[in-house]
Amino acid sequence: MPKLKSVFICSSCEFESPKWMGKCPNCGAWNSFVEDVVESEPASKKQPEVRQRGSVGKKGRAVPVDQIEEDTFIRSKTGLGELDRVLGGGLVRGSVVLLTGEPGIGKSTLLLQISGILGKKRKVLYVSGEESAGQIKLRAKRLGVAGENLFVLTEANIDRILEECESVSPDVLIVDSVQTTYTPESASSPGSVTQVRESALSFIAKAKNDGTSVILVGHVNKEGSIAGPKILEHMVDAVLCFEGERQQAYRIIRANKNRYGSTDEIGVFEMTDRGLSEVPNPSETLLEGRPKNVSGNCALCTVEGTRPLIAEVQALAAPTSFPSPRRTVNGVDYNRICLITAVLEKRLGIRFGDKDLYLNVIGGLRIEEPAADLAIALAMISSVKDKPVPDTLAAIGEIGLSGECRSVSGLESRIKECERLGFDRIAVPHRNLTKKKPDPASGVRLIPVRSVFDLLDLLE
Ligand code: TYD
Ligand code: MG
């Protein structure tokens, strides 16, 4: 029997150390060491086997790029348009997708639902290391999922899973989750860096060798990053993140990495008592129950991938009782809010230094685009002055350090979305109007904004 030893492995770069360290000397990551048990034989002896397991292609020669034939991706629709959009048009044959998200967000539900739809045309093997077959059946019944092409296996041993794959030969293999699967050849416990790496390598090899589409479920740790080695994200073809507040019904899926499509698209779902249902018109949903005639609210239009989305930002500025005022920001970058606060203080003389500021984007949406600046600034000014922004006004534009309003891309599609949802006044960057004048529908007025000074005139 091989001798075992306990080591500490950096989950970021897999640097090995005999003792725990706060900072990894190799990659500089903090608090990244986790304990693992490995065999104490020299690494060089084990290496060939690991490499063989992980080999994803045939032995190759360098070829001039002109002579290479393009890969044609064979995609299968998952049946959920919102998910297909994020995947870049469907699940690619022979690809490995990692689906991550917090516990209880709906990963297993989503995968069982698409198994049912994919199982109508192709063979699907749903492997669970977390739930019993009876539990899965119960959930499948609730979701209305059935079919003779959908196979369920409750197993965590990778060798057994691969054996079953040989006999079932599925087109789609779903593994829920990569942290529960293990190989008995390694002495470390399931979920450890070594086990997660081994398990991912086995399934990637499976996908690349026989063209099975593999979906792996990945747990996240309490910091929100994927549990296991960082290398996991590099190895797979796509990393999808399932986000949302568990208390709210809305769930957003986005691609953090996608070798077969854009990473800008998002898919929106709603959790119902019969599983996840698609939300094809998220703007309407995000605006639902908007308070009317209240200060501190402003509608904005952001573009996620190719899709314009209307969202609402809320700001509340209240006198502080702390020596340094609070800044609580949800759904937008904190530094962006600091910048906008500084610009409004300096250019408009609005004091925020004596006020706590709370800022929130409704619906659990996260906005990364600077085009939201104008609406954020408007909501902040509105709260300080206690004057509401008109309900039918939406604001689009980026704010520069001199207080100027900078132009944004994709203005036409944003204006169209605003019109569709009944906004009749849209504050847009002045410079956008000088370039190519958009043509709004009758009754809709575009208000050019040159700088933050113009925002004061927009309040009621
Ligand atoms: P689950 O899919 O198991 O989450 P994960 O695999 O990401 O941990 O469960 C999601 C939650 O959704 C669970 O708390 C119960 C709830 N749920 C519904 O509201 N409706 C449903 O139809 C189902 C199946 C689950
Ligand atoms: Mg689950």
Tab-separated table of C-alpha atoms and ligand atoms in Angstrom:
chain	number	residue	atom	x	y	z
A	1	MET	CA	0.000	0.000	0.000
A	2	PRO	CA	1.439	3.390	-0.930
A	3	LYS	CA	2.338	5.751	1.877
A	4	LEU	CA	0.101	8.756	2.238
A	5	LYS	CA	1.100	12.246	3.216
A	6	SER	CA	-0.778	15.413	3.894
A	7	VAL	CA	0.107	18.443	1.790
A	8	PHE	CA	-1.334	21.895	1.212
A	9	ILE	CA	-2.178	22.836	-2.360
A	10	CYS	CA	-2.843	26.338	-3.703
A	11	SER	CA	-6.259	26.209	-5.383
A	12	SER	CA	-5.193	28.981	-7.710
A	13	CYS	CA	-1.953	27.571	-9.207
A	14	GLU	CA	-1.657	24.124	-7.586
A	15	PHE	CA	1.621	24.981	-5.866
A	16	GLU	CA	2.342	22.332	-3.251
A	17	SER	CA	3.615	23.052	0.239
A	18	PRO	CA	4.147	20.783	3.259
A	19	LYS	CA	2.631	23.438	5.538
A	20	TRP	CA	-0.233	25.929	5.329
A	21	MET	CA	0.641	29.425	4.142
A	22	GLY	CA	-1.393	32.595	4.060
A	23	LYS	CA	0.023	33.738	0.735
A	24	CYS	CA	1.101	31.521	-2.134
A	25	PRO	CA	4.791	32.168	-2.925
A	26	ASN	CA	4.205	31.037	-6.509
A	27	CYS	CA	1.158	33.029	-7.682
A	28	GLY	CA	0.689	35.491	-4.840
A	29	ALA	CA	-2.918	34.439	-4.080
A	30	TRP	CA	-4.057	34.956	-0.492
A	31	ASN	CA	-5.785	32.310	1.602
A	32	SER	CA	-5.787	29.822	-1.270
A	33	PHE	CA	-4.162	26.779	0.397
A	34	VAL	CA	-6.339	23.744	1.059
A	35	GLU	CA	-5.257	20.508	2.678
A	36	ASP	CA	-5.035	17.404	0.510
A	37	VAL	CA	-3.784	13.847	0.910
A	38	VAL	CA	-1.428	12.488	-1.730
A	39	GLU	CA	0.705	9.389	-2.159
A	40	SER	CA	4.237	10.045	-1.089
A	41	GLU	CA	5.904	8.476	-4.151
A	42	PRO	CA	7.915	10.833	-6.341
A	43	ALA	CA	5.851	12.980	-8.673
A	44	SER	CA	7.846	11.870	-11.721
A	45	LYS	CA	6.506	8.298	-11.422
A	46	LYS	CA	2.868	9.396	-11.447
A	47	GLN	CA	3.153	11.958	-14.190
A	48	PRO	CA	2.759	9.750	-17.316
A	49	GLU	CA	-0.524	8.294	-16.146
A	50	VAL	CA	-2.001	11.687	-15.323
A	51	ARG	CA	-0.955	12.994	-18.663
A	52	GLN	CA	-2.513	10.100	-20.496
A	53	ARG	CA	-5.803	10.620	-18.708
A	54	GLY	CA	-5.775	14.257	-19.631
A	55	SER	CA	-4.711	13.932	-23.240
A	56	VAL	CA	-7.430	15.591	-25.256
A	57	GLY	CA	-6.183	15.233	-28.808
A	58	LYS	CA	-4.220	12.950	-31.071
A	59	LYS	CA	-0.456	13.219	-31.330
A	60	GLY	CA	0.013	16.004	-33.813
A	61	ARG	CA	2.373	17.784	-36.152
A	62	ALA	CA	2.521	21.513	-36.773
A	63	VAL	CA	0.474	22.385	-39.881
A	64	PRO	CA	0.301	25.656	-41.845
A	65	VAL	CA	-2.872	27.464	-40.886
A	66	ASP	CA	-4.029	27.643	-44.533
A	67	GLN	CA	-4.227	23.861	-44.730
A	68	ILE	CA	-6.346	23.375	-41.636
A	69	GLU	CA	-9.966	22.557	-42.178
A	70	GLU	CA	-12.394	24.530	-40.075
A	71	ASP	CA	-14.246	22.679	-37.362
A	72	THR	CA	-17.934	22.656	-37.965
A	73	PHE	CA	-19.779	22.806	-34.698
A	74	ILE	CA	-22.772	20.581	-34.452
A	75	ARG	CA	-25.124	22.229	-32.015
A	76	SER	CA	-28.205	20.811	-30.380
A	77	LYS	CA	-30.856	23.115	-29.048
A	78	THR	CA	-31.449	22.617	-25.348
A	79	GLY	CA	-35.062	23.661	-25.789
A	80	LEU	CA	-34.619	26.689	-23.551
A	81	GLY	CA	-33.981	29.654	-25.819
A	82	GLU	CA	-32.483	31.716	-23.006
A	83	LEU	CA	-29.845	29.039	-22.338
A	84	ASP	CA	-29.159	28.463	-26.034
A	85	ARG	CA	-28.474	32.159	-26.471
A	86	VAL	CA	-25.849	32.094	-23.704
A	87	LEU	CA	-24.274	28.944	-25.137
A	88	GLY	CA	-23.943	30.711	-28.498
A	89	GLY	CA	-26.787	28.867	-30.262
A	90	GLY	CA	-27.000	25.487	-28.535
A	91	LEU	CA	-24.934	22.768	-26.919
A	92	VAL	CA	-21.890	21.969	-29.062
A	93	ARG	CA	-21.051	18.332	-29.706
A	94	GLY	CA	-17.879	17.256	-27.894
A	95	SER	CA	-17.793	20.366	-25.707
A	96	VAL	CA	-17.433	20.558	-21.948
A	97	VAL	CA	-19.555	23.130	-20.142
A	98	LEU	CA	-19.119	23.960	-16.471
A	99	LEU	CA	-22.277	25.292	-14.814
A	100	THR	CA	-21.652	26.993	-11.508
A	101	GLY	CA	-23.759	28.754	-8.945
A	102	GLU	CA	-24.615	28.950	-5.286
A	103	PRO	CA	-26.405	26.047	-3.616
A	104	GLY	CA	-30.153	26.080	-4.189
A	105	ILE	CA	-30.029	28.493	-7.109
A	106	GLY	CA	-31.469	25.889	-9.496
A	107	LYS	CA	-28.567	24.155	-11.284
A	108	SER	CA	-29.956	20.633	-10.880
A	109	THR	CA	-33.437	21.822	-11.810
A	110	LEU	CA	-32.197	23.500	-14.992
A	111	LEU	CA	-30.162	20.468	-16.034
A	112	LEU	CA	-32.976	18.011	-15.412
A	113	GLN	CA	-35.295	20.219	-17.456
A	114	ILE	CA	-32.941	20.343	-20.437
A	115	SER	CA	-32.266	16.602	-20.075
A	116	GLY	CA	-35.956	16.050	-20.648
A	117	ILE	CA	-35.982	18.204	-23.770
A	118	LEU	CA	-32.667	16.934	-25.177
A	119	GLY	CA	-33.769	13.374	-24.361
A	120	LYS	CA	-36.537	13.636	-26.938
A	121	LYS	CA	-34.006	13.447	-29.751
A	122	ARG	CA	-30.737	12.305	-28.184
A	123	LYS	CA	-29.548	9.975	-25.477
A	124	VAL	CA	-28.877	11.705	-22.180
A	125	LEU	CA	-27.152	10.290	-19.105
A	126	TYR	CA	-27.778	12.307	-15.940
A	127	VAL	CA	-25.271	11.349	-13.258
A	128	SER	CA	-25.864	12.564	-9.739
A	129	GLY	CA	-23.534	12.144	-6.833
A	130	GLU	CA	-25.754	14.266	-4.617
A	131	GLU	CA	-29.281	12.918	-4.829
A	132	SER	CA	-30.843	9.458	-4.824
A	133	ALA	CA	-32.563	8.099	-7.930
A	134	GLY	CA	-35.897	8.355	-6.105
A	135	GLN	CA	-35.355	12.046	-5.355
A	136	ILE	CA	-34.461	12.714	-8.964
A	137	LYS	CA	-37.575	10.868	-10.138
A	138	LEU	CA	-39.702	12.953	-7.799
A	139	ARG	CA	-38.242	16.146	-9.180
A	140	ALA	CA	-38.547	14.873	-12.756
A	141	LYS	CA	-42.224	14.199	-12.166
A	142	ARG	CA	-42.733	17.684	-10.778
A	143	LEU	CA	-41.002	19.163	-13.822
A	144	GLY	CA	-42.871	16.909	-16.229
A	145	VAL	CA	-39.627	15.318	-17.428
A	146	ALA	CA	-39.796	11.774	-18.784
A	147	GLY	CA	-38.605	9.710	-21.747
A	148	GLU	CA	-36.896	6.453	-22.558
A	149	ASN	CA	-33.769	8.225	-23.786
A	150	LEU	CA	-33.085	9.831	-20.435
A	151	PHE	CA	-30.967	7.665	-18.143
A	152	VAL	CA	-30.265	8.425	-14.511
A	153	LEU	CA	-27.249	7.129	-12.622
A	154	THR	CA	-26.515	7.831	-8.976
A	155	GLU	CA	-22.797	7.234	-8.703
A	156	ALA	CA	-19.742	9.206	-7.696
A	157	ASN	CA	-16.927	6.850	-8.685
A	158	ILE	CA	-15.523	8.146	-11.977
A	159	ASP	CA	-14.501	4.705	-13.231
A	160	ARG	CA	-18.027	3.388	-12.689
A	161	ILE	CA	-19.518	6.449	-14.407
A	162	LEU	CA	-17.277	5.943	-17.422
A	163	GLU	CA	-18.170	2.228	-17.491
A	164	GLU	CA	-21.872	3.098	-17.579
A	165	CYS	CA	-21.117	5.587	-20.338
A	166	GLU	CA	-19.691	2.724	-22.386
A	167	SER	CA	-22.893	0.718	-22.064
A	168	VAL	CA	-25.370	3.608	-22.476
A	169	SER	CA	-23.208	5.625	-24.932
A	170	PRO	CA	-24.994	8.910	-24.323
A	171	ASP	CA	-24.837	11.955	-26.608
A	172	VAL	CA	-25.065	14.221	-23.605
A	173	LEU	CA	-23.485	13.459	-20.241
A	174	ILE	CA	-24.469	15.560	-17.226
A	175	VAL	CA	-22.422	15.247	-14.047
A	176	ASP	CA	-23.956	16.770	-10.915
A	177	SER	CA	-21.456	17.646	-9.472
A	178	VAL	CA	-17.763	17.539	-10.307
A	179	GLN	CA	-16.969	18.070	-6.610
A	180	THR	CA	-18.717	14.856	-5.552
A	181	THR	CA	-17.068	12.551	-8.092
A	182	TYR	CA	-13.827	10.833	-7.183
A	183	THR	CA	-11.309	8.336	-8.402
A	184	PRO	CA	-10.356	5.604	-5.906
A	185	GLU	CA	-6.807	5.739	-7.259
A	186	SER	CA	-6.211	8.958	-5.389
A	187	ALA	CA	-6.293	8.987	-1.629
A	188	SER	CA	-7.642	12.524	-1.299
A	189	SER	CA	-11.269	13.113	-0.476
A	190	PRO	CA	-13.898	14.133	-3.081
A	191	GLY	CA	-13.910	17.854	-3.702
A	192	SER	CA	-10.178	18.247	-3.063
A	193	VAL	CA	-7.996	19.954	-5.645
A	194	THR	CA	-6.517	16.646	-6.844
A	195	GLN	CA	-9.865	14.876	-7.135
A	196	VAL	CA	-11.600	17.730	-8.949
A	197	ARG	CA	-8.724	17.982	-11.427
A	198	GLU	CA	-8.695	14.210	-12.048
A	199	SER	CA	-12.427	14.077	-12.475
A	200	ALA	CA	-12.534	17.048	-14.860
A	201	LEU	CA	-9.684	15.573	-16.935
A	202	SER	CA	-11.518	12.245	-17.267
A	203	PHE	CA	-14.726	13.864	-18.486
A	204	ILE	CA	-12.893	16.238	-20.825
A	205	ALA	CA	-11.058	13.269	-22.341
A	206	LYS	CA	-14.411	11.524	-22.759
A	207	ALA	CA	-15.907	14.557	-24.545
A	208	LYS	CA	-12.965	15.038	-26.878
A	209	ASN	CA	-12.544	11.352	-27.703
A	210	ASP	CA	-16.101	10.361	-28.568
A	211	GLY	CA	-17.857	13.661	-29.132
A	212	THR	CA	-20.115	13.447	-26.089
A	213	SER	CA	-21.337	16.834	-24.892
A	214	VAL	CA	-20.522	17.058	-21.211
A	215	ILE	CA	-22.085	19.422	-18.682
A	216	LEU	CA	-20.384	19.538	-15.291
A	217	VAL	CA	-21.957	21.191	-12.282
A	218	GLY	CA	-19.442	23.114	-10.186
A	219	HIS	CA	-19.931	24.276	-6.618
A	220	VAL	CA	-18.850	27.710	-5.562
A	221	ASN	CA	-17.153	28.429	-2.260
A	222	LYS	CA	-18.159	31.138	0.137
A	223	GLU	CA	-16.122	33.772	-1.683
A	224	GLY	CA	-18.150	33.018	-4.795
A	225	SER	CA	-15.372	31.427	-6.832
A	226	ILE	CA	-15.502	27.893	-8.181
A	227	ALA	CA	-14.439	25.330	-5.587
A	228	GLY	CA	-11.445	23.272	-6.678
A	229	PRO	CA	-8.447	24.159	-8.779
A	230	LYS	CA	-8.450	27.361	-10.798
A	231	ILE	CA	-7.198	25.294	-13.713
A	232	LEU	CA	-10.704	23.776	-13.983
A	233	GLU	CA	-11.941	26.968	-15.629
A	234	HIS	CA	-9.079	26.875	-18.125
A	235	MET	CA	-9.710	23.264	-19.054
A	236	VAL	CA	-13.399	23.442	-19.959
A	237	ASP	CA	-14.838	25.060	-23.096
A	238	ALA	CA	-17.430	27.206	-21.388
A	239	VAL	CA	-18.091	28.421	-17.871
A	240	LEU	CA	-21.692	29.425	-17.201
A	241	CYS	CA	-22.702	31.187	-14.031
A	242	PHE	CA	-26.166	30.913	-12.609
A	243	GLU	CA	-26.870	33.955	-10.460
A	244	GLY	CA	-29.686	35.610	-8.601
A	245	GLU	CA	-31.057	36.143	-5.157
A	246	ARG	CA	-32.453	32.943	-3.720
A	247	GLN	CA	-35.291	34.888	-2.113
A	248	GLN	CA	-36.300	36.340	-5.481
A	249	ALA	CA	-37.701	34.328	-8.337
A	250	TYR	CA	-35.449	35.715	-11.058
A	251	ARG	CA	-32.308	33.900	-12.148
A	252	ILE	CA	-29.735	35.141	-14.623
A	253	ILE	CA	-27.358	32.878	-16.472
A	254	ARG	CA	-24.249	34.321	-18.072
A	255	ALA	CA	-21.145	32.939	-19.731
A	256	ASN	CA	-17.883	33.883	-18.046
A	257	LYS	CA	-16.025	32.017	-20.740
A	258	ASN	CA	-17.250	30.522	-24.007
A	259	ARG	CA	-15.074	29.074	-26.741
A	260	TYR	CA	-18.116	28.709	-28.992
A	261	GLY	CA	-19.888	32.021	-28.570
A	262	SER	CA	-19.996	35.466	-27.048
A	263	THR	CA	-19.622	36.034	-23.334
A	264	ASP	CA	-21.876	39.087	-23.347
A	265	GLU	CA	-25.232	37.391	-23.623
A	266	ILE	CA	-27.409	36.719	-20.622
A	267	GLY	CA	-30.393	34.438	-20.187
A	268	VAL	CA	-33.176	35.264	-17.757
A	269	PHE	CA	-35.321	32.681	-15.988
A	270	GLU	CA	-37.974	32.697	-13.340
A	271	MET	CA	-38.193	29.940	-10.710
A	272	THR	CA	-41.769	28.709	-10.508
A	273	ASP	CA	-43.347	25.775	-8.710
A	274	ARG	CA	-42.943	23.800	-11.946
A	275	GLY	CA	-39.283	24.547	-12.504
A	276	LEU	CA	-37.552	27.318	-14.377
A	277	SER	CA	-39.463	29.220	-16.996
A	278	GLU	CA	-37.921	31.550	-19.515
A	279	VAL	CA	-38.375	35.303	-19.315
A	280	PRO	CA	-38.150	36.428	-22.947
A	281	ASN	CA	-38.998	40.072	-22.117
A	282	PRO	CA	-36.867	40.840	-19.071
A	283	SER	CA	-37.252	44.630	-19.381
A	284	GLU	CA	-40.928	44.413	-18.501
A	285	THR	CA	-40.140	42.173	-15.567
A	286	LEU	CA	-37.370	44.411	-14.296
A	287	LEU	CA	-39.678	47.414	-14.357
A	288	GLU	CA	-42.580	45.652	-12.658
A	289	GLY	CA	-43.915	47.398	-9.565
A	290	ARG	CA	-41.911	50.587	-10.137
A	291	PRO	CA	-42.767	53.216	-7.558
A	292	LYS	CA	-44.255	56.325	-9.165
A	293	ASN	CA	-43.420	59.913	-8.362
A	294	VAL	CA	-40.760	59.091	-5.768
A	295	SER	CA	-37.347	60.743	-5.666
A	296	GLY	CA	-34.188	58.698	-6.178
A	297	ASN	CA	-35.375	56.435	-9.017
A	298	CYS	CA	-34.337	56.472	-12.634
A	299	ALA	CA	-34.753	54.052	-15.548
A	300	LEU	CA	-31.778	53.168	-17.699
A	301	CYS	CA	-31.104	51.041	-20.730
A	302	THR	CA	-28.103	48.744	-20.788
A	303	VAL	CA	-27.062	46.408	-23.592
A	304	GLU	CA	-26.162	42.844	-22.624
A	305	GLY	CA	-24.665	41.220	-25.705
A	306	THR	CA	-27.108	42.052	-28.437
A	307	ARG	CA	-30.066	42.605	-26.175
A	308	PRO	CA	-31.084	45.980	-24.730
A	309	LEU	CA	-32.484	45.743	-21.212
A	310	ILE	CA	-34.333	48.387	-19.281
A	311	ALA	CA	-33.581	48.415	-15.588
A	312	GLU	CA	-34.229	50.707	-12.707
A	313	VAL	CA	-31.626	52.209	-10.426
A	314	GLN	CA	-32.536	53.493	-6.971
A	315	ALA	CA	-30.460	55.864	-4.884
A	316	LEU	CA	-30.979	57.008	-1.337
A	317	ALA	CA	-28.832	59.766	0.147
A	318	ALA	CA	-29.457	60.382	3.845
A	319	PRO	CA	-27.582	62.434	6.476
A	320	THR	CA	-24.856	60.332	8.053
A	321	SER	CA	-24.228	59.743	11.718
A	322	PHE	CA	-20.818	58.161	11.073
A	323	PRO	CA	-17.468	59.964	10.912
A	324	SER	CA	-16.956	58.579	7.412
A	325	PRO	CA	-20.196	58.206	5.422
A	326	ARG	CA	-21.438	54.810	4.271
A	327	ARG	CA	-21.512	53.789	0.632
A	328	THR	CA	-23.581	50.665	0.023
A	329	VAL	CA	-23.726	49.689	-3.600
A	330	ASN	CA	-25.561	46.764	-5.157
A	331	GLY	CA	-25.505	45.812	-8.829
A	332	VAL	CA	-22.984	48.415	-10.047
A	333	ASP	CA	-19.233	48.761	-9.648
A	334	TYR	CA	-18.390	50.494	-6.364
A	335	ASN	CA	-15.536	52.495	-7.910
A	336	ARG	CA	-17.846	53.801	-10.610
A	337	ILE	CA	-20.129	55.214	-7.910
A	338	CYS	CA	-17.152	56.878	-6.205
A	339	LEU	CA	-16.272	58.493	-9.533
A	340	ILE	CA	-19.811	59.748	-10.178
A	341	THR	CA	-20.050	61.045	-6.588
A	342	ALA	CA	-16.787	62.951	-7.020
A	343	VAL	CA	-17.894	64.449	-10.346
A	344	LEU	CA	-21.238	65.613	-8.906
A	345	GLU	CA	-19.523	67.133	-5.855
A	346	LYS	CA	-16.883	68.940	-7.878
A	347	ARG	CA	-18.928	70.076	-10.887
A	348	LEU	CA	-22.378	70.645	-9.400
A	349	GLY	CA	-21.360	71.374	-5.825
A	350	ILE	CA	-23.734	68.718	-4.471
A	351	ARG	CA	-22.358	67.530	-1.139
A	352	PHE	CA	-22.210	63.798	-0.516
A	353	GLY	CA	-19.480	63.927	2.152
A	354	ASP	CA	-22.075	64.401	4.901
A	355	LYS	CA	-24.469	61.776	3.530
A	356	ASP	CA	-24.721	58.007	3.534
A	357	LEU	CA	-25.421	56.721	0.061
A	358	TYR	CA	-27.296	53.518	-0.780
A	359	LEU	CA	-27.530	52.461	-4.390
A	360	ASN	CA	-29.340	49.491	-5.829
A	361	VAL	CA	-30.182	48.069	-9.241
A	362	ILE	CA	-33.592	46.421	-9.091
A	363	GLY	CA	-34.083	42.775	-10.028
A	364	GLY	CA	-30.675	41.423	-9.053
A	365	LEU	CA	-29.165	42.686	-12.324
A	366	ARG	CA	-25.471	43.592	-12.429
A	367	ILE	CA	-24.617	46.474	-14.711
A	368	GLU	CA	-21.052	46.743	-15.940
A	369	GLU	CA	-21.590	49.344	-18.646
A	370	PRO	CA	-20.616	53.011	-18.169
A	371	ALA	CA	-23.719	53.910	-20.245
A	372	ALA	CA	-25.636	53.600	-16.962
A	373	ASP	CA	-23.752	56.600	-15.473
A	374	LEU	CA	-26.298	59.215	-16.465
A	375	ALA	CA	-29.220	57.356	-14.861
A	376	ILE	CA	-27.197	56.688	-11.713
A	377	ALA	CA	-26.213	60.357	-11.431
A	378	LEU	CA	-29.805	61.414	-12.031
A	379	ALA	CA	-31.088	59.074	-9.321
A	380	MET	CA	-28.463	60.403	-6.891
A	381	ILE	CA	-29.236	64.067	-7.615
A	382	SER	CA	-32.954	63.317	-7.408
A	383	SER	CA	-32.536	61.797	-3.956
A	384	VAL	CA	-30.431	64.677	-2.625
A	385	LYS	CA	-32.798	67.342	-3.988
A	386	ASP	CA	-35.844	65.191	-3.123
A	387	LYS	CA	-37.335	65.862	-6.530
A	388	PRO	CA	-38.508	62.869	-8.578
A	389	VAL	CA	-37.302	62.028	-12.071
A	390	PRO	CA	-40.365	61.852	-14.395
A	391	ASP	CA	-41.699	58.280	-14.600
A	392	THR	CA	-41.604	58.207	-18.369
A	393	LEU	CA	-38.008	59.422	-18.625
A	394	ALA	CA	-35.069	57.084	-19.216
A	395	ALA	CA	-31.422	58.187	-19.245
A	396	ILE	CA	-28.538	56.766	-21.265
A	397	GLY	CA	-24.950	58.055	-21.292
A	398	GLU	CA	-21.477	57.869	-19.831
A	399	ILE	CA	-20.074	60.580	-17.580
A	400	GLY	CA	-16.474	61.769	-17.949
A	401	LEU	CA	-14.272	63.263	-15.238
A	402	SER	CA	-14.947	66.824	-16.417
A	403	GLY	CA	-18.660	66.214	-16.009
A	404	GLU	CA	-19.201	65.859	-19.754
A	405	CYS	CA	-21.664	63.319	-21.128
A	406	ARG	CA	-19.886	60.931	-23.482
A	407	SER	CA	-21.447	59.059	-26.370
A	408	VAL	CA	-22.509	55.412	-26.116
A	409	SER	CA	-22.736	52.608	-28.661
A	410	GLY	CA	-25.923	50.954	-29.862
A	411	LEU	CA	-28.086	53.989	-29.130
A	412	GLU	CA	-30.748	53.103	-31.704
A	413	SER	CA	-31.550	49.720	-30.202
A	414	ARG	CA	-31.647	51.270	-26.726
A	415	ILE	CA	-34.065	53.965	-27.880
A	416	LYS	CA	-36.299	51.319	-29.508
A	417	GLU	CA	-36.457	49.332	-26.263
A	418	CYS	CA	-37.317	52.498	-24.294
A	419	GLU	CA	-40.077	53.314	-26.787
A	420	ARG	CA	-41.446	49.782	-26.592
A	421	LEU	CA	-41.833	50.117	-22.856
A	422	GLY	CA	-43.613	53.435	-23.033
A	423	PHE	CA	-40.859	55.951	-22.180
A	424	ASP	CA	-41.534	59.200	-24.012
A	425	ARG	CA	-38.496	61.228	-22.905
A	426	ILE	CA	-35.041	59.788	-23.311
A	427	ALA	CA	-31.967	61.677	-22.120
A	428	VAL	CA	-29.136	60.807	-24.501
A	429	PRO	CA	-25.560	62.081	-25.005
A	430	HIS	CA	-25.457	65.244	-27.111
A	431	ARG	CA	-22.550	63.852	-29.129
A	432	ASN	CA	-24.557	60.864	-30.296
A	433	LEU	CA	-27.072	63.233	-31.869
A	434	THR	CA	-24.419	65.179	-33.746
A	435	LYS	CA	-23.023	62.033	-35.382
A	436	LYS	CA	-26.070	60.263	-36.757
A	437	LYS	CA	-29.455	61.400	-35.678
A	438	PRO	CA	-31.617	58.514	-34.504
A	439	ASP	CA	-35.192	58.565	-35.609
A	440	PRO	CA	-37.489	58.095	-32.628
A	441	ALA	CA	-41.172	57.234	-32.936
A	442	SER	CA	-43.625	60.108	-32.924
A	443	GLY	CA	-44.357	61.394	-29.461
A	444	VAL	CA	-40.925	60.377	-28.160
A	445	ARG	CA	-38.524	63.217	-27.392
A	446	LEU	CA	-34.762	62.800	-27.271
A	447	ILE	CA	-33.203	65.212	-24.785
A	448	PRO	CA	-29.562	65.971	-25.577
A	449	VAL	CA	-27.281	66.041	-22.507
A	450	ARG	CA	-23.961	67.879	-22.822
A	451	SER	CA	-22.828	67.641	-19.235
A	452	VAL	CA	-24.042	66.916	-15.714
A	453	PHE	CA	-25.340	70.512	-15.517
A	454	ASP	CA	-28.158	69.550	-17.911
A	455	LEU	CA	-29.358	66.886	-15.476
A	456	LEU	CA	-30.712	69.497	-13.055
A	457	ASP	CA	-33.313	70.552	-15.653
A	458	LEU	CA	-34.617	66.996	-15.993
A	459	LEU	CA	-36.022	66.755	-12.466
A	460	GLU	CA	-39.684	67.513	-11.874
B	1	TYD	P1	-31.750	22.909	-7.038
B	1	TYD	O1	-32.040	22.849	-8.507
B	1	TYD	O2	-31.564	21.625	-6.351
B	1	TYD	O3	-30.500	23.857	-6.812
B	1	TYD	P2	-28.934	23.537	-6.963
B	1	TYD	O4	-28.797	22.286	-7.749
B	1	TYD	O5	-28.387	24.750	-7.674
B	1	TYD	O6	-28.404	23.429	-5.596
B	1	TYD	O7	-32.935	23.659	-6.259
B	1	TYD	C1	-33.360	24.907	-6.497
B	1	TYD	C2	-34.409	25.411	-5.548
B	1	TYD	O8	-35.568	25.672	-6.305
B	1	TYD	C3	-34.829	24.478	-4.445
B	1	TYD	O9	-34.635	25.154	-3.217
B	1	TYD	C4	-36.292	24.236	-4.629
B	1	TYD	C5	-36.720	25.218	-5.680
B	1	TYD	N1	-37.596	24.657	-6.719
B	1	TYD	C6	-38.717	25.363	-7.096
B	1	TYD	O10	-39.019	26.439	-6.571
B	1	TYD	N2	-39.534	24.847	-8.076
B	1	TYD	C7	-39.262	23.648	-8.694
B	1	TYD	O11	-40.019	23.226	-9.583
B	1	TYD	C8	-38.090	22.936	-8.287
B	1	TYD	C9	-37.757	21.618	-8.930
B	1	TYD	C10	-37.291	23.471	-7.308
B	2	MG	MG	-28.020	20.420	-7.094
